[in-house]
């Protein structure tokens, strides 16, 4: 809304949101997002007040469990949170490499000695630090209201199931035109704002690069 106001534009004809992470963020060890990071920053925007290291070393164990439940089973979240609490009682966790190794050890069970990749647990922590899902919902809401009625089109690229659900929820709500659950009668004041162009989000072509294999494309048009 601020950009439109500054440009004196009432609406836009095309709006694109790519929820993908910039690759330099992931591979730069100083950002602490990879498994071999030298820090534990986890912030997309380094102006944010809370770093990953501060949260992981200071948050109550119960809060750690709640955050980890975004991507982990209750048992995994409990074991990882307890392992973090025990480790930080000895010394602070200062790098993503330390955290990744801790997650792998915490999720190894007696029945299986295979190494579990720490990606999903670290994703949950990164999402929390950056408030990624709420920011994504806010962005999609803004796109819906910015489109030119009748012709404006929007497209959104998402890369994992949590983003998928967040975007689908916003689009389906504005397609219904109300906040009531789908199984309830439609309110008399329902006002749809968009209509999906593709009813099922599109997947990449089989020959697309590996980095794109999890991508899904949502598209809608203003009504």
CSV table of C-alpha atoms in Angstrom, one decimal:
chain,number,residue,atom,x,y,z
A,1,UNK,CA,0.0,0.0,0.0
A,2,UNK,CA,2.8,2.4,0.8
A,3,UNK,CA,4.5,1.9,-2.6
A,4,UNK,CA,1.1,2.4,-4.5
A,5,UNK,CA,0.5,5.6,-2.5
A,6,UNK,CA,4.0,7.0,-3.2
A,7,UNK,CA,3.5,6.2,-6.9
A,8,UNK,CA,0.0,7.6,-7.0
A,9,UNK,CA,-1.4,4.3,-8.4
A,10,UNK,CA,-4.8,3.1,-7.3
A,11,UNK,CA,-4.3,-0.4,-8.6
A,12,UNK,CA,-1.7,-2.7,-10.3
A,13,UNK,CA,-2.3,-5.0,-13.3
A,14,UNK,CA,0.2,-7.7,-12.5
A,15,UNK,CA,1.7,-8.6,-9.1
A,16,UNK,CA,4.3,-11.3,-8.5
A,17,UNK,CA,5.5,-12.6,-5.1
A,18,UNK,CA,8.4,-15.1,-5.0
A,19,UNK,CA,8.7,-16.6,-1.5
A,20,UNK,CA,12.0,-18.3,-2.2
A,21,UNK,CA,15.1,-17.6,-0.2
A,22,UNK,CA,18.0,-15.9,-1.9
A,23,UNK,CA,20.7,-18.5,-2.4
A,24,UNK,CA,23.5,-16.2,-1.1
A,25,UNK,CA,21.7,-16.1,2.3
A,26,UNK,CA,21.9,-19.9,2.4
A,27,UNK,CA,25.5,-20.4,1.3
A,28,UNK,CA,27.1,-17.5,3.1
A,29,UNK,CA,28.5,-19.1,6.4
A,30,UNK,CA,28.3,-15.7,8.1
A,31,UNK,CA,24.5,-15.7,7.8
A,32,UNK,CA,24.3,-19.0,9.7
A,33,UNK,CA,21.5,-20.6,7.7
A,34,UNK,CA,23.4,-23.6,6.3
A,35,UNK,CA,24.6,-26.7,8.2
A,36,UNK,CA,28.2,-25.4,8.3
A,37,UNK,CA,27.5,-21.8,9.3
A,38,UNK,CA,30.1,-20.0,11.4
A,39,UNK,CA,27.4,-17.9,13.2
A,40,UNK,CA,23.8,-18.5,14.2
A,41,UNK,CA,22.2,-15.3,12.8
A,42,UNK,CA,19.2,-16.8,10.9
A,43,UNK,CA,17.9,-13.3,10.0
A,44,UNK,CA,16.9,-12.5,6.5
A,45,UNK,CA,17.0,-8.8,7.3
A,46,UNK,CA,19.9,-8.1,9.7
A,47,UNK,CA,18.0,-5.0,11.0
A,48,UNK,CA,15.7,-7.4,12.9
A,49,UNK,CA,16.3,-7.1,16.7
A,50,UNK,CA,16.4,-10.8,17.6
A,51,UNK,CA,19.1,-13.1,16.2
A,52,UNK,CA,18.9,-16.9,16.0
A,53,UNK,CA,21.6,-17.2,18.7
A,54,UNK,CA,19.8,-15.0,21.1
A,55,UNK,CA,16.5,-16.9,20.7
A,56,UNK,CA,18.1,-20.4,20.9
A,57,UNK,CA,20.2,-19.5,23.9
A,58,UNK,CA,17.6,-17.6,25.8
A,59,UNK,CA,14.1,-18.8,24.9
A,60,UNK,CA,12.3,-21.0,27.5
A,61,UNK,CA,12.4,-24.7,26.6
A,62,UNK,CA,8.6,-24.8,26.2
A,63,UNK,CA,8.7,-22.0,23.6
A,64,UNK,CA,11.5,-23.8,21.7
A,65,UNK,CA,9.2,-26.9,21.6
A,66,UNK,CA,6.3,-24.8,20.3
A,67,UNK,CA,8.4,-23.3,17.5
A,68,UNK,CA,9.9,-26.7,16.5
A,69,UNK,CA,6.4,-28.2,16.2
A,70,UNK,CA,6.0,-26.2,13.0
A,71,UNK,CA,8.0,-29.0,11.2
A,72,UNK,CA,8.7,-31.7,13.8
A,73,UNK,CA,6.7,-34.4,15.5
A,74,UNK,CA,5.9,-33.7,19.2
A,75,UNK,CA,8.6,-36.2,20.3
A,76,UNK,CA,11.2,-34.7,18.0
A,77,UNK,CA,10.4,-31.2,19.1
A,78,UNK,CA,10.7,-32.3,22.8
A,79,UNK,CA,14.0,-34.0,22.3
A,80,UNK,CA,15.6,-31.2,20.3
A,81,UNK,CA,14.4,-28.5,22.8
A,82,UNK,CA,15.7,-30.5,25.7
A,83,UNK,CA,19.1,-31.0,23.9
A,84,UNK,CA,19.3,-27.3,23.2
A,85,UNK,CA,18.6,-26.5,26.9
A,86,UNK,CA,21.3,-29.0,28.1
A,87,UNK,CA,23.9,-27.8,25.7
A,88,UNK,CA,23.4,-24.1,26.5
A,89,UNK,CA,23.7,-24.8,30.2
A,90,UNK,CA,27.2,-25.8,29.5
A,91,UNK,CA,28.1,-23.1,26.9
A,92,UNK,CA,26.2,-20.9,24.4
A,93,UNK,CA,25.4,-22.4,21.0
A,94,UNK,CA,27.1,-19.9,18.6
A,95,UNK,CA,27.0,-21.5,15.1
A,96,UNK,CA,24.6,-23.2,12.9
A,97,UNK,CA,27.1,-26.1,12.6
A,98,UNK,CA,26.8,-26.7,16.3
A,99,UNK,CA,23.0,-26.5,16.1
A,100,UNK,CA,22.8,-28.9,13.1
A,101,UNK,CA,25.0,-31.5,14.9
A,102,UNK,CA,22.9,-31.1,18.0
A,103,UNK,CA,19.6,-31.7,16.1
A,104,UNK,CA,21.1,-34.8,14.4
A,105,UNK,CA,22.1,-36.3,17.7
A,106,UNK,CA,18.8,-35.4,19.4
A,107,UNK,CA,16.7,-37.1,16.7
A,108,UNK,CA,18.7,-40.3,16.5
A,109,UNK,CA,16.8,-43.1,18.1
A,110,UNK,CA,17.9,-46.4,19.7
A,111,UNK,CA,16.2,-48.3,16.9
A,112,UNK,CA,17.9,-46.4,14.1
A,113,UNK,CA,21.4,-45.0,14.0
A,114,UNK,CA,20.9,-43.3,10.6
A,115,UNK,CA,21.6,-39.6,10.6
A,116,UNK,CA,18.5,-37.4,10.3
A,117,UNK,CA,19.0,-34.3,8.3
A,118,UNK,CA,18.5,-31.1,10.4
A,119,UNK,CA,17.0,-29.0,7.6
A,120,UNK,CA,13.3,-29.1,8.8
A,121,UNK,CA,14.1,-28.2,12.4
A,122,UNK,CA,16.4,-25.4,11.4
A,123,UNK,CA,13.7,-24.2,9.0
A,124,UNK,CA,11.2,-23.9,11.8
A,125,UNK,CA,13.6,-21.8,13.8
A,126,UNK,CA,14.4,-19.6,10.8
A,127,UNK,CA,10.7,-19.1,10.1
A,128,UNK,CA,10.1,-18.0,13.7
A,129,UNK,CA,13.1,-15.5,13.8
A,130,UNK,CA,11.9,-13.8,10.5
A,131,UNK,CA,8.1,-14.2,11.1
A,132,UNK,CA,8.0,-15.6,7.6
A,133,UNK,CA,4.5,-17.1,7.5
A,134,UNK,CA,2.8,-14.0,8.9
A,135,UNK,CA,4.8,-11.7,6.5
A,136,UNK,CA,3.8,-14.0,3.6
A,137,UNK,CA,0.1,-13.8,4.6
A,138,UNK,CA,0.4,-10.0,4.9
A,139,UNK,CA,2.0,-9.8,1.4
A,140,UNK,CA,-0.7,-11.9,-0.3
A,141,UNK,CA,-3.4,-9.9,1.4
A,142,UNK,CA,-1.8,-6.7,0.1
A,143,UNK,CA,-1.6,-8.2,-3.4
A,144,UNK,CA,-5.3,-9.1,-3.4
A,145,UNK,CA,-6.3,-5.5,-2.5
A,146,UNK,CA,-3.9,-3.9,-4.9
A,147,UNK,CA,-5.2,-5.6,-8.1
A,148,UNK,CA,-7.2,-3.7,-10.6
A,149,UNK,CA,-10.8,-5.1,-10.4
A,150,UNK,CA,-11.8,-7.4,-13.2
A,151,UNK,CA,-8.4,-7.7,-14.9
A,152,UNK,CA,-5.6,-7.6,-12.3
A,153,UNK,CA,-3.6,-10.8,-12.0
A,154,UNK,CA,-1.4,-12.2,-9.2
A,155,UNK,CA,1.1,-15.0,-9.1
A,156,UNK,CA,2.8,-16.5,-6.1
A,157,UNK,CA,5.7,-18.9,-5.9
A,158,UNK,CA,6.1,-21.0,-2.7
A,159,UNK,CA,8.6,-23.7,-1.8
A,160,UNK,CA,7.4,-25.7,1.1
A,161,UNK,CA,4.2,-27.0,2.6
A,162,UNK,CA,3.9,-24.3,5.3
A,163,UNK,CA,4.1,-21.5,2.7
A,164,UNK,CA,1.7,-23.5,0.5
A,165,UNK,CA,-1.0,-23.6,3.3
A,166,UNK,CA,-0.6,-20.0,4.2
A,167,UNK,CA,-1.1,-18.8,0.6
A,168,UNK,CA,-3.9,-21.2,-0.1
A,169,UNK,CA,-5.8,-20.0,3.0
A,170,UNK,CA,-5.6,-16.4,2.0
A,171,UNK,CA,-6.6,-16.9,-1.6
A,172,UNK,CA,-9.5,-19.3,-0.8
A,173,UNK,CA,-10.8,-16.9,1.8
A,174,UNK,CA,-10.9,-14.0,-0.7
A,175,UNK,CA,-12.3,-16.3,-3.4
A,176,UNK,CA,-15.2,-17.1,-1.0
A,177,UNK,CA,-15.4,-13.4,0.0
A,178,UNK,CA,-15.9,-14.1,3.7
A,179,UNK,CA,-14.1,-15.5,6.8
A,180,UNK,CA,-16.7,-18.1,7.7
A,181,UNK,CA,-15.5,-21.8,7.5
A,182,UNK,CA,-16.3,-23.5,4.1
A,183,UNK,CA,-18.9,-25.8,5.8
A,184,UNK,CA,-20.9,-22.8,7.1
A,185,UNK,CA,-23.6,-21.0,5.1
A,186,UNK,CA,-22.4,-18.2,3.0
A,187,UNK,CA,-22.9,-14.8,4.7
A,188,UNK,CA,-25.2,-12.4,2.8
A,189,UNK,CA,-22.5,-9.8,2.7
A,190,UNK,CA,-19.9,-12.1,1.0
A,191,UNK,CA,-17.8,-10.2,-1.4
A,192,UNK,CA,-15.3,-12.3,-3.5
A,193,UNK,CA,-12.2,-10.3,-4.6
A,194,UNK,CA,-10.3,-12.9,-6.7
A,195,UNK,CA,-10.9,-16.1,-8.7
A,196,UNK,CA,-8.2,-18.7,-9.1
A,197,UNK,CA,-6.8,-19.0,-12.6
A,198,UNK,CA,-5.4,-22.5,-11.8
A,199,UNK,CA,-7.5,-24.6,-9.4
A,200,UNK,CA,-4.5,-26.7,-8.5
A,201,UNK,CA,-1.1,-25.0,-8.0
A,202,UNK,CA,1.3,-25.7,-10.9
A,203,UNK,CA,4.5,-27.8,-10.5
A,204,UNK,CA,7.7,-27.3,-12.4
A,205,UNK,CA,8.4,-29.2,-15.6
A,206,UNK,CA,10.3,-32.5,-15.2
A,207,UNK,CA,13.4,-30.9,-16.8
A,208,UNK,CA,13.5,-27.9,-14.4
A,209,UNK,CA,16.6,-27.4,-12.2
A,210,UNK,CA,16.8,-29.3,-9.0
A,211,UNK,CA,16.5,-26.1,-7.0
A,212,UNK,CA,12.9,-25.7,-8.4
A,213,UNK,CA,11.6,-29.1,-7.7
A,214,UNK,CA,9.6,-28.1,-4.6
A,215,UNK,CA,8.2,-24.9,-6.2
A,216,UNK,CA,4.5,-24.4,-6.6
A,217,UNK,CA,2.7,-21.6,-8.5
A,218,UNK,CA,-0.6,-20.0,-7.4
A,219,UNK,CA,-2.3,-17.7,-9.8
A,220,UNK,CA,-5.5,-15.6,-9.4
A,221,UNK,CA,-7.4,-12.8,-11.2
A,222,UNK,CA,-9.4,-10.0,-9.6
A,223,UNK,CA,-13.1,-10.1,-9.9
